Amino acid sequence: MSCPDCFKGSVHDGTPAGREETLHGVLTYIAGTSSESSSSATIIFLTDAFGFNLPNAKLLADFYATRTGLCVLVPDIIPGGGVPLSTLSLMTVVTSPVQWYDVWGQIKRVVFGLRLMTIVIPFARRTKGAFPTVLEFARAVKGESQGKLGVAGFCWGGMMSTKLSMQASVEGGDDRLVDAHFAAHPAGLQPEDFVEGVRKFDVPFSMAVGDKDFVMTKAIVNEIETKLRKDCVGNDVE
């Protein structure tokens, strides 16, 4: 489901400017307000594995709200909450090079690796059935606003956002749920998954990956682009 990069990163400086409210039964960080916007469009921001434990998502949501003038919603929707910040230091030790003769360094890597597994494995298990809740939240947001819905997903959230792009706005309906989709380093998906949302509902899609992405390798990105050009005739692919 995930790779080492899913549990790496840094804590950004800053104080989130939005507020937290329970929205459609889910604790949600709200950046910007619908009253401040001239548009009824809304953006749902789906976080990486750290969830609300890092301020990064809230700060980026604030930036999105400022730049777009739209209301940006960040639901605290990971079952059991995001992974703890201690994961950052654990992953740094586990993935840092160690000389073969550095006995203490090798022992430290093993110990930290075992501690890391006590975080990563439970996270994978408890998030396995998370999508129905994410879908219910997204449909409730769109149903209430009656406007366009954009979704941005990061890592674990990118898997959720991609699945949302394949869904109708209501169960059994013909209208799309997501009107624009962005995913960064999406995890746990096959190339066909990215094509499906575009093919099924013509959802505009943009993806960001790193130059050395462990999961989304250049070969996989090229495969996705090839499938989009082949299976989504009539759509612009860049």
Coordinates of N, CA and C in Angstrom, one line a residue:
M1 N 0.8 -1.2 0.0 CA 0.0 0.0 0.0 C 0.9 1.3 0.0
S2 N 2.0 1.2 0.7 CA 2.8 2.4 0.9 C 4.2 2.1 0.7
C3 N 5.1 3.1 0.6 CA 6.5 2.9 0.4 C 7.2 3.8 1.5
P4 N 8.5 3.6 1.7 CA 9.2 4.4 2.7 C 9.0 5.9 2.6
D5 N 8.8 6.4 1.4 CA 8.7 7.9 1.2 C 7.3 8.3 1.8
C6 N 6.4 7.4 1.9 CA 5.1 7.8 2.5 C 5.2 8.2 4.0
F7 N 6.2 7.8 4.6 CA 6.4 8.1 6.0 C 7.6 8.9 6.3
K8 N 8.1 9.7 5.3 CA 9.1 10.6 5.4 C 8.6 12.0 5.3
G9 N 9.4 13.0 5.6 CA 9.0 14.4 5.4 C 9.6 15.3 6.5
S10 N 9.0 16.5 6.6 CA 9.4 17.5 7.6 C 8.2 18.2 8.1
V11 N 8.4 18.9 9.2 CA 7.3 19.7 9.8 C 7.5 21.1 9.4
H12 N 6.5 21.6 8.7 CA 6.5 23.0 8.2 C 6.2 24.0 9.3
D13 N 6.9 25.2 9.2 CA 6.6 26.2 10.2 C 5.4 27.0 9.8
G14 N 4.7 27.5 10.8 CA 3.5 28.3 10.5 C 2.3 27.9 11.4
T15 N 1.4 28.8 11.5 CA 0.2 28.6 12.3 C -1.0 28.6 11.3
P16 N -1.8 27.4 11.3 CA -3.0 27.4 10.4 C -3.9 28.5 10.8
A17 N -4.5 29.1 9.7 CA -5.4 30.2 9.9 C -6.9 29.9 9.9
G18 N -7.2 28.6 9.6 CA -8.6 28.2 9.5 C -9.1 27.7 10.9
R19 N -10.1 26.9 10.8 CA -10.8 26.5 12.0 C -11.2 25.0 11.8
E20 N -11.5 24.4 13.0 CA -11.9 23.0 12.9 C -13.4 22.9 13.4
E21 N -14.2 22.2 12.6 CA -15.6 21.9 12.9 C -15.9 20.5 12.5
T22 N -17.0 20.0 13.1 CA -17.5 18.7 12.7 C -18.4 18.9 11.5
L23 N -18.1 18.3 10.4 CA -18.8 18.5 9.1 C -19.2 17.2 8.6
H24 N -20.5 17.0 8.5 CA -21.1 15.7 8.0 C -20.5 14.5 8.8
G25 N -20.4 14.8 10.1 CA -20.0 13.7 11.1 C -18.5 13.5 11.1
V26 N -17.7 14.4 10.5 CA -16.2 14.2 10.4 C -15.6 15.5 10.9
L27 N -14.6 15.4 11.8 CA -13.9 16.6 12.2 C -13.1 17.1 11.0
T28 N -13.3 18.4 10.7 CA -12.8 18.9 9.4 C -12.1 20.2 9.7
Y29 N -10.9 20.4 9.1 CA -10.3 21.7 9.1 C -10.8 22.5 7.9
I30 N -11.3 23.7 8.1 CA -11.9 24.5 7.1 C -11.0 25.8 6.8
A31 N -10.5 25.9 5.6 CA -9.7 27.0 5.2 C -10.6 27.9 4.3
G32 N -10.7 29.1 4.6 CA -11.6 30.0 3.8 C -13.0 29.6 4.1
T33 N -14.0 30.4 3.7 CA -15.4 30.2 3.9 C -16.2 30.4 2.7
S34 N -17.3 29.7 2.6 CA -18.2 29.9 1.4 C -18.7 31.3 1.3
S35 N -18.8 32.0 2.5 CA -19.4 33.4 2.4 C -18.4 34.3 1.8
E36 N -17.1 34.0 1.9 CA -16.0 34.8 1.4 C -15.8 34.6 -0.1
S37 N -16.3 33.5 -0.6 CA -16.1 33.1 -2.0 C -17.2 33.5 -2.9
S38 N -16.9 33.9 -4.1 CA -17.9 34.2 -5.1 C -18.4 33.0 -5.9
S39 N -17.8 31.9 -5.5 CA -18.1 30.6 -6.2 C -18.7 29.6 -5.2
S40 N -19.5 28.7 -5.7 CA -20.0 27.6 -4.8 C -19.1 26.4 -4.8
A41 N -18.0 26.5 -5.6 CA -17.1 25.3 -5.7 C -16.4 25.1 -4.4
T42 N -16.0 23.9 -4.1 CA -15.3 23.5 -2.9 C -14.2 22.5 -3.3
I43 N -13.1 22.6 -2.5 CA -12.0 21.7 -2.6 C -11.9 20.8 -1.4
I44 N -11.9 19.5 -1.6 CA -11.6 18.6 -0.5 C -10.1 18.2 -0.6
F45 N -9.4 18.4 0.5 CA -8.0 18.1 0.6 C -7.8 16.8 1.4
L46 N -7.3 15.7 0.8 CA -7.2 14.4 1.5 C -5.7 14.2 1.8
T47 N -5.4 14.1 3.1 CA -4.0 14.2 3.6 C -3.2 12.9 3.3
D48 N -1.9 13.0 3.6 CA -1.1 11.8 3.6 C -1.3 11.0 4.9
A49 N -0.4 10.0 5.1 CA -0.6 9.1 6.3 C -0.5 9.8 7.6
F50 N 0.1 11.0 7.7 CA 0.2 11.8 8.9 C -1.1 12.5 9.4
G51 N -2.0 12.7 8.4 CA -3.2 13.3 8.8 C -3.1 14.6 9.5
F52 N -3.8 14.8 10.6 CA -3.8 16.0 11.3 C -2.6 16.1 12.2
N53 N -1.7 15.1 12.3 CA -0.6 15.2 13.2 C 0.5 16.1 12.7
L54 N 0.5 16.4 11.4 CA 1.4 17.4 10.9 C 0.6 18.6 10.5
P55 N 1.2 19.8 10.7 CA 0.4 21.0 10.3 C 0.5 21.3 8.8
N56 N 1.3 20.5 8.1 CA 1.6 20.8 6.7 C 0.3 20.9 5.9
A57 N -0.6 19.9 6.1 CA -1.8 19.9 5.3 C -2.7 21.1 5.5
K58 N -2.8 21.5 6.7 CA -3.6 22.7 7.0 C -3.0 23.9 6.4
L59 N -1.7 24.1 6.5 CA -1.0 25.2 6.0 C -1.2 25.3 4.4
L60 N -1.1 24.1 3.8 CA -1.3 24.1 2.3 C -2.7 24.3 2.0
A61 N -3.6 23.9 2.8 CA -5.0 24.2 2.5 C -5.3 25.7 2.6
D62 N -4.7 26.3 3.6 CA -4.8 27.8 3.7 C -4.3 28.5 2.4
F63 N -3.2 28.0 1.9 CA -2.6 28.5 0.7 C -3.6 28.3 -0.5
Y64 N -4.1 27.1 -0.6 CA -5.1 26.9 -1.7 C -6.3 27.8 -1.6
A65 N -6.8 28.0 -0.3 CA -7.9 28.9 -0.1 C -7.6 30.3 -0.5
T66 N -6.4 30.8 -0.2 CA -6.0 32.1 -0.5 C -5.9 32.3 -2.0
R67 N -5.2 31.4 -2.7 CA -5.0 31.5 -4.1 C -6.2 31.3 -4.9
T68 N -7.1 30.5 -4.5 CA -8.3 30.2 -5.3 C -9.5 31.0 -4.9
G69 N -9.6 31.4 -3.7 CA -10.8 32.1 -3.2 C -11.9 31.1 -2.8
L70 N -11.5 29.8 -2.8 CA -12.5 28.8 -2.5 C -12.4 28.3 -1.1
C71 N -13.5 27.6 -0.6 CA -13.5 26.9 0.7 C -12.7 25.6 0.5
V72 N -11.7 25.3 1.3 CA -11.0 24.1 1.3 C -11.2 23.3 2.5
L73 N -11.6 22.1 2.4 CA -12.0 21.2 3.5 C -10.9 20.1 3.7
V74 N -10.4 20.0 4.9 CA -9.4 18.9 5.2 C -10.1 18.0 6.2
P75 N -10.7 16.9 5.8 CA -11.3 16.0 6.8 C -10.3 15.1 7.6
D76 N -10.5 15.0 8.9 CA -9.7 14.1 9.7 C -10.3 12.7 9.6
I77 N -10.0 12.1 8.4 CA -10.8 10.9 8.0 C -10.1 9.6 8.1
I78 N -8.8 9.6 8.5 CA -8.0 8.4 8.6 C -8.5 7.6 9.8
P79 N -9.0 6.4 9.6 CA -9.5 5.6 10.8 C -8.4 5.5 11.9
G80 N -8.7 5.9 13.1 CA -7.7 5.8 14.1 C -6.7 6.9 14.1
G81 N -6.8 7.8 13.2 CA -5.9 9.0 13.1 C -4.6 8.6 12.3
G82 N -3.9 9.7 12.0 CA -2.7 9.5 11.2 C -1.5 8.9 12.0
V83 N -0.5 8.6 11.4 CA 0.7 8.0 12.1 C 1.4 9.1 12.9
P84 N 2.0 8.8 14.0 CA 2.6 9.8 14.9 C 3.9 10.4 14.2
L85 N 4.2 11.6 14.7 CA 5.4 12.3 14.2 C 6.7 11.5 14.4
S86 N 6.7 10.7 15.4 CA 7.9 9.9 15.7 C 8.3 9.0 14.5
T87 N 7.3 8.8 13.6 CA 7.6 8.0 12.4 C 8.6 8.6 11.5
L88 N 8.7 9.9 11.5 CA 9.7 10.7 10.7 C 11.1 10.3 11.1
S89 N 11.4 10.3 12.4 CA 12.8 10.0 12.9 C 13.1 8.5 12.7
L90 N 12.1 7.7 12.9 CA 12.3 6.3 12.8 C 12.6 5.9 11.3
M91 N 11.9 6.5 10.4 CA 12.1 6.2 9.0 C 13.5 6.8 8.5
T92 N 13.9 7.9 9.1 CA 15.2 8.5 8.7 C 16.3 7.5 9.1
V93 N 16.2 7.0 10.3 CA 17.3 6.0 10.7 C 17.3 4.8 9.9
V94 N 16.1 4.2 9.6 CA 16.0 3.0 8.9 C 16.5 3.1 7.5
T95 N 16.3 4.2 6.8 CA 16.6 4.4 5.4 C 18.0 5.0 5.2
S96 N 18.7 5.4 6.3 CA 20.0 6.0 6.1 C 21.0 4.9 5.9
P97 N 22.0 5.2 5.0 CA 23.0 4.2 4.8 C 23.9 3.9 6.0
V98 N 24.3 2.7 6.2 CA 25.1 2.3 7.3 C 26.2 1.4 6.8
Q99 N 27.4 1.6 7.2 CA 28.5 0.7 6.8 C 28.4 -0.7 7.3
W100 N 28.8 -1.7 6.6 CA 28.5 -3.0 7.0 C 29.2 -3.4 8.3
Y101 N 30.4 -2.7 8.6 CA 31.1 -2.9 9.8 C 30.6 -2.1 11.0
D102 N 29.7 -1.3 10.8 CA 29.1 -0.4 11.9 C 28.1 -1.3 12.6
V103 N 28.5 -2.1 13.6 CA 27.6 -3.0 14.3 C 26.5 -2.3 15.0
W104 N 26.9 -1.2 15.7 CA 25.8 -0.4 16.5 C 24.8 0.2 15.5
G105 N 25.3 0.7 14.4 CA 24.5 1.3 13.4 C 23.5 0.2 12.8
Q106 N 24.0 -1.0 12.6 CA 23.1 -2.0 12.1 C 22.1 -2.5 13.1
I107 N 22.5 -2.6 14.3 CA 21.6 -2.9 15.4 C 20.5 -1.9 15.6
K108 N 20.9 -0.6 15.5 CA 20.0 0.5 15.6 C 18.9 0.5 14.5
R109 N 19.4 0.2 13.3 CA 18.4 0.1 12.2 C 17.4 -1.0 12.4
V110 N 17.8 -2.1 12.9 CA 16.9 -3.3 13.1 C 15.9 -2.9 14.2
V111 N 16.4 -2.3 15.3 CA 15.5 -1.9 16.4 C 14.5 -0.9 15.9
F112 N 15.0 0.1 15.2 CA 14.1 1.2 14.8 C 13.1 0.6 13.7
G113 N 13.6 -0.3 12.9 CA 12.7 -0.9 11.9 C 11.6 -1.7 12.5
L114 N 11.9 -2.4 13.6 CA 10.8 -3.1 14.3 C 9.8 -2.2 14.9
R115 N 10.3 -1.1 15.5 CA 9.4 -0.1 16.0 C 8.5 0.5 14.9
L116 N 9.1 0.7 13.8 CA 8.4 1.3 12.6 C 7.3 0.4 12.2
M117 N 7.6 -0.9 12.2 CA 6.5 -1.9 11.8 C 5.3 -1.9 12.7
T118 N 5.5 -1.5 14.0 CA 4.4 -1.5 14.9 C 3.5 -0.3 14.6
I119 N 4.0 0.6 13.7 CA 3.2 1.8 13.3 C 2.6 1.5 11.9
V120 N 3.4 1.1 11.0 CA 3.0 1.0 9.6 C 2.0 -0.1 9.4
I121 N 2.2 -1.3 10.0 CA 1.3 -2.4 9.8 C -0.1 -2.1 10.3
P122 N -0.2 -1.6 11.6 CA -1.6 -1.3 12.0 C -2.2 -0.2 11.2
F123 N -1.4 0.7 10.7 CA -2.0 1.8 9.8 C -2.6 1.2 8.6
A124 N -1.9 0.3 7.9 CA -2.3 -0.4 6.7 C -3.6 -1.2 7.0
R125 N -3.7 -1.8 8.1 CA -4.9 -2.6 8.4 C -6.1 -1.8 8.7
R126 N -5.9 -0.7 9.5 CA -7.1 0.0 9.9 C -7.6 0.9 8.8
T127 N -6.8 1.2 7.8 CA -7.2 2.1 6.7 C -7.8 1.3 5.5
K128 N -7.7 0.0 5.6 CA -8.1 -0.8 4.5 C -9.6 -0.6 4.0
G129 N -10.5 -0.3 5.0 CA -11.8 -0.1 4.6 C -12.3 1.3 4.8
A130 N -11.4 2.3 4.6 CA -11.7 3.7 4.8 C -12.5 4.3 3.7
F131 N -12.4 3.8 2.5 CA -13.0 4.5 1.4 C -14.5 4.8 1.5
P132 N -15.4 3.9 2.0 CA -16.8 4.2 2.1 C -17.1 5.5 2.9
T133 N -16.3 5.7 3.9 CA -16.5 6.9 4.7 C -16.0 8.2 3.9
V134 N -14.9 8.0 3.2 CA -14.5 9.1 2.4 C -15.5 9.5 1.3
L135 N -16.1 8.5 0.7 CA -17.1 8.7 -0.4 C -18.3 9.3 0.2
E136 N -18.8 8.9 1.4 CA -19.9 9.4 2.0 C -19.7 10.9 2.3
F137 N -18.5 11.3 2.8 CA -18.2 12.6 3.1 C -18.2 13.5 1.9
A138 N -17.6 13.0 0.8 CA -17.5 13.8 -0.4 C -18.9 14.0 -1.1
R139 N -19.7 13.0 -1.1 CA -21.0 13.2 -1.6 C -21.9 14.1 -0.8
A140 N -21.7 14.1 0.5 CA -22.4 15.0 1.4 C -22.0 16.5 1.1
V141 N -20.7 16.7 1.0 CA -20.2 18.0 0.7 C -20.7 18.6 -0.6
K142 N -20.7 17.7 -1.7 CA -21.2 18.2 -3.0 C -22.7 18.4 -2.9
G143 N -23.4 17.5 -2.3 CA -24.8 17.6 -2.2 C -25.3 18.9 -1.5
E144 N -24.5 19.3 -0.5 CA -24.9 20.5 0.3 C -24.5 21.8 -0.5
S145 N -23.4 21.8 -1.1 CA -22.9 23.0 -1.8 C -23.6 23.2 -3.2
Q146 N -24.0 22.1 -3.8 CA -24.6 22.1 -5.1 C -23.7 22.8 -6.2
G147 N -22.4 22.8 -5.8 CA -21.4 23.4 -6.8 C -20.4 22.4 -7.2
K148 N -19.4 22.9 -7.9 CA -18.3 22.0 -8.4 C -17.5 21.6 -7.2
L149 N -16.9 20.4 -7.4 CA -16.1 19.8 -6.3 C -14.7 19.4 -6.9
G150 N -13.7 20.0 -6.3 CA -12.3 19.6 -6.7 C -11.8 18.8 -5.5
V151 N -10.9 17.8 -5.8 CA -10.3 16.9 -4.8 C -8.8 16.9 -5.0
A152 N -8.1 17.1 -4.0 CA -6.6 17.0 -4.0 C -6.2 16.0 -3.0
G153 N -5.5 15.0 -3.4 CA -5.0 13.9 -2.5 C -3.5 13.7 -2.5
F154 N -3.0 13.5 -1.4 CA -1.6 13.3 -1.2 C -1.2 12.0 -0.6
C155 N -0.4 11.2 -1.3 CA 0.0 9.9 -0.9 C -1.2 9.0 -0.6
W156 N -1.4 8.6 0.7 CA -2.6 7.9 1.0 C -3.9 8.6 0.5
G157 N -3.9 9.9 0.7 CA -5.0 10.7 0.2 C -5.2 10.6 -1.3
G158 N -4.1 10.4 -2.0 CA -4.1 10.3 -3.4 C -4.8 9.1 -3.9
M159 N -4.7 8.0 -3.1 CA -5.4 6.8 -3.4 C -6.9 7.0 -3.3
M160 N -7.3 7.7 -2.2 CA -8.7 8.0 -1.9 C -9.3 8.9 -3.0
S161 N -8.5 10.0 -3.3 CA -9.0 10.9 -4.3 C -9.2 10.3 -5.7
T162 N -8.3 9.4 -6.1 CA -8.4 8.7 -7.3 C -9.6 7.8 -7.4
K163 N -9.9 7.1 -6.3 CA -11.1 6.3 -6.2 C -12.4 7.2 -6.3
L164 N -12.3 8.4 -5.7 CA -13.5 9.3 -5.7 C -13.8 9.7 -7.2
S165 N -12.7 9.9 -8.0 CA -12.9 10.3 -9.3 C -13.6 9.3 -10.2
M166 N -13.8 8.1 -9.7 CA -14.5 7.1 -10.4 C -16.0 7.0 -10.0
Q167 N -16.4 7.8 -9.1 CA -17.7 7.7 -8.5 C -18.7 8.8 -9.0
A168 N -20.0 8.4 -9.0 CA -21.1 9.3 -9.4 C -21.4 10.2 -8.1
S169 N -22.0 11.3 -8.4 CA -22.3 12.2 -7.3 C -23.4 11.6 -6.3
V170 N -24.2 10.7 -6.8 CA -25.1 10.0 -6.0 C -25.1 8.5 -6.4
E171 N -25.4 7.6 -5.5 CA -25.3 6.2 -5.8 C -26.2 5.8 -7.0
G172 N -25.7 5.2 -8.1 CA -26.4 4.9 -9.2 C -26.7 6.0 -10.2
G173 N -26.1 7.2 -9.9 CA -26.4 8.3 -10.8 C -25.4 8.4 -12.0
D174 N -25.7 9.3 -12.9 CA -24.9 9.5 -14.1 C -23.9 10.7 -14.0
D175 N -24.2 11.6 -13.1 CA -23.3 12.8 -12.9 C -22.1 12.5 -12.1
R176 N -21.0 13.0 -12.5 CA -19.7 12.8 -11.8 C -19.7 13.4 -10.4
L177 N -19.0 12.8 -9.5 CA -18.8 13.4 -8.1 C -17.8 14.5 -8.1
V178 N -16.6 14.1 -8.8 CA -15.5 15.0 -8.8 C -15.4 15.7 -10.1
D179 N -15.2 17.1 -10.0 CA -15.1 17.9 -11.2 C -13.7 18.2 -11.6
A180 N -12.7 18.0 -10.7 CA -11.3 18.2 -11.0 C -10.5 17.5 -10.0
H181 N -9.5 16.8 -10.4 CA -8.7 15.9 -9.5 C -7.2 16.1 -9.6
F182 N -6.6 16.3 -8.5 CA -5.1 16.4 -8.4 C -4.6 15.4 -7.4
A183 N -3.6 14.6 -7.7 CA -3.0 13.7 -6.8 C -1.5 13.8 -6.8
A184 N -0.8 13.8 -5.6 CA 0.6 13.9 -5.5 C 1.1 12.6 -4.9
H185 N 2.1 11.9 -5.5 CA 2.6 10.7 -5.0 C 1.6 9.7 -4.5
P186 N 0.5 9.5 -5.4 CA -0.5 8.6 -4.9 C 0.0 7.2 -4.7
A187 N -0.5 6.5 -3.6 CA 0.0 5.2 -3.3 C -1.1 4.1 -3.4
G188 N -0.6 2.9 -3.6 CA -1.6 1.8 -3.6 C -2.5 1.6 -4.8
L189 N -2.0 2.1 -6.0 CA -2.9 2.1 -7.2 C -2.2 1.5 -8.4
Q190 N -3.0 1.0 -9.3 CA -2.5 0.5 -10.6 C -2.7 1.6 -11.7
P191 N -1.9 1.6 -12.8 CA -2.1 2.5 -13.8 C -3.5 2.6 -14.3
E192 N -4.3 1.5 -14.4 CA -5.6 1.5 -14.9 C -6.6 2.4 -14.0
D193 N -6.2 2.5 -12.7 CA -7.1 3.2 -11.8 C -7.1 4.7 -12.1
F194 N -6.0 5.2 -12.6 CA -5.9 6.6 -12.9 C -6.7 6.9 -14.2
V195 N -6.7 6.0 -15.1 CA -7.4 6.1 -16.4 C -8.9 6.1 -16.2
E196 N -9.3 5.2 -15.2 CA -10.8 5.0 -15.1 C -11.6 6.2 -14.8
G197 N -11.1 7.1 -13.9 CA -11.8 8.3 -13.6 C -12.0 9.2 -14.8
V198 N -10.9 9.3 -15.6 CA -10.9 10.2 -16.8 C -11.9 9.6 -17.8
R199 N -11.8 8.3 -18.0 CA -12.5 7.6 -19.0 C -14.0 7.5 -18.6
K200 N -14.3 7.3 -17.4 CA -15.7 7.1 -17.0 C -16.5 8.4 -16.9
F201 N -15.9 9.4 -16.3 CA -16.6 10.7 -16.1 C -15.9 11.9 -16.6
D202 N -14.9 11.7 -17.5 CA -14.2 12.9 -18.1 C -13.7 13.8 -17.0
V203 N -13.2 13.3 -15.9 CA -12.7 14.2 -14.8 C -11.3 14.7 -15.2
P204 N -11.1 16.0 -15.2 CA -9.8 16.6 -15.5 C -8.8 16.1 -14.4
F205 N -7.6 15.7 -14.8 CA -6.7 15.0 -13.8 C -5.3 15.5 -14.0
S206 N -4.7 15.9 -12.8 CA -3.3 16.3 -12.8 C -2.6 15.5 -11.7
M207 N -1.4 15.0 -12.0 CA -0.6 14.3 -11.0 C 0.8 14.8 -10.9
A208 N 1.3 14.9 -9.6 CA 2.7 15.3 -9.4 C 3.4 14.2 -8.8
V209 N 4.6 13.9 -9.3 CA 5.5 12.9 -8.8 C 6.9 13.4 -8.7
G210 N 7.7 12.8 -7.9 CA 9.1 13.2 -7.7 C 10.0 12.6 -8.8
D211 N 11.1 13.2 -9.0 CA 12.1 12.7 -10.0 C 12.5 11.3 -9.7
K212 N 12.6 11.0 -8.4 CA 13.0 9.7 -7.9 C 11.9 9.1 -7.0
D213 N 10.7 9.0 -7.6 CA 9.6 8.4 -6.8 C 9.7 6.9 -6.7
F214 N 9.7 6.4 -5.5 CA 9.8 5.0 -5.3 C 8.6 4.2 -5.8
V215 N 7.5 4.8 -5.7 CA 6.2 4.1 -6.1 C 5.9 4.5 -7.6
M216 N 5.8 5.8 -7.8 CA 5.4 6.2 -9.2 C 6.7 6.4 -10.0
T217 N 7.3 5.3 -10.4 CA 8.5 5.4 -11.2 C 8.2 6.1 -12.6
K218 N 9.3 6.4 -13.3 CA 9.1 7.0 -14.6 C 8.4 6.1 -15.5
A219 N 8.7 4.8 -15.4 CA 8.1 3.8 -16.3 C 6.6 3.7 -16.0
I220 N 6.2 3.8 -14.8 CA 4.8 3.7 -14.4 C 4.1 5.0 -14.9
V221 N 4.7 6.1 -14.7 CA 4.1 7.4 -15.2 C 3.9 7.3 -16.7
N222 N 4.9 6.8 -17.4 CA 4.8 6.7 -18.9 C 3.7 5.7 -19.3
E223 N 3.6 4.7 -18.5 CA 2.5 3.7 -18.8 C 1.1 4.4 -18.6
I224 N 1.0 5.2 -17.6 CA -0.3 5.9 -17.3 C -0.6 6.8 -18.5
E225 N 0.5 7.6 -18.9 CA 0.3 8.5 -20.0 C -0.1 7.8 -21.3
T226 N 0.5 6.7 -21.5 CA 0.2 5.9 -22.7 C -1.3 5.4 -22.7
K227 N -1.7 4.9 -21.5 CA -3.1 4.4 -21.4 C -4.1 5.6 -21.5
L228 N -3.7 6.7 -21.0 CA -4.6 7.9 -21.1 C -4.8 8.3 -22.6
R229 N -3.7 8.3 -23.3 CA -3.8 8.7 -24.7 C -4.6 7.6 -25.5
K230 N -4.5 6.4 -25.2 CA -5.1 5.3 -25.9 C -6.6 5.2 -25.5
D231 N -6.9 5.2 -24.2 CA -8.2 4.9 -23.8 C -9.1 6.1 -23.6
C232 N -8.5 7.3 -23.6 CA -9.3 8.5 -23.3 C -9.3 9.4 -24.5
V233 N -9.6 8.9 -25.7 CA -9.6 9.7 -26.9 C -10.5 10.9 -26.8
G234 N -10.0 12.0 -27.2 CA -10.9 13.2 -27.1 C -10.5 14.1 -25.9
N235 N -9.6 13.5 -25.1 CA -9.1 14.3 -23.9 C -7.7 14.8 -24.2
D236 N -7.3 16.0 -23.8 CA -6.0 16.5 -24.0 C -5.1 15.8 -22.9
V237 N -4.0 15.3 -23.3 CA -3.0 14.7 -22.4 C -1.7 15.4 -22.6
E238 N -1.1 15.9 -21.5 CA 0.1 16.6 -21.6 C 1.1 16.1 -20.5

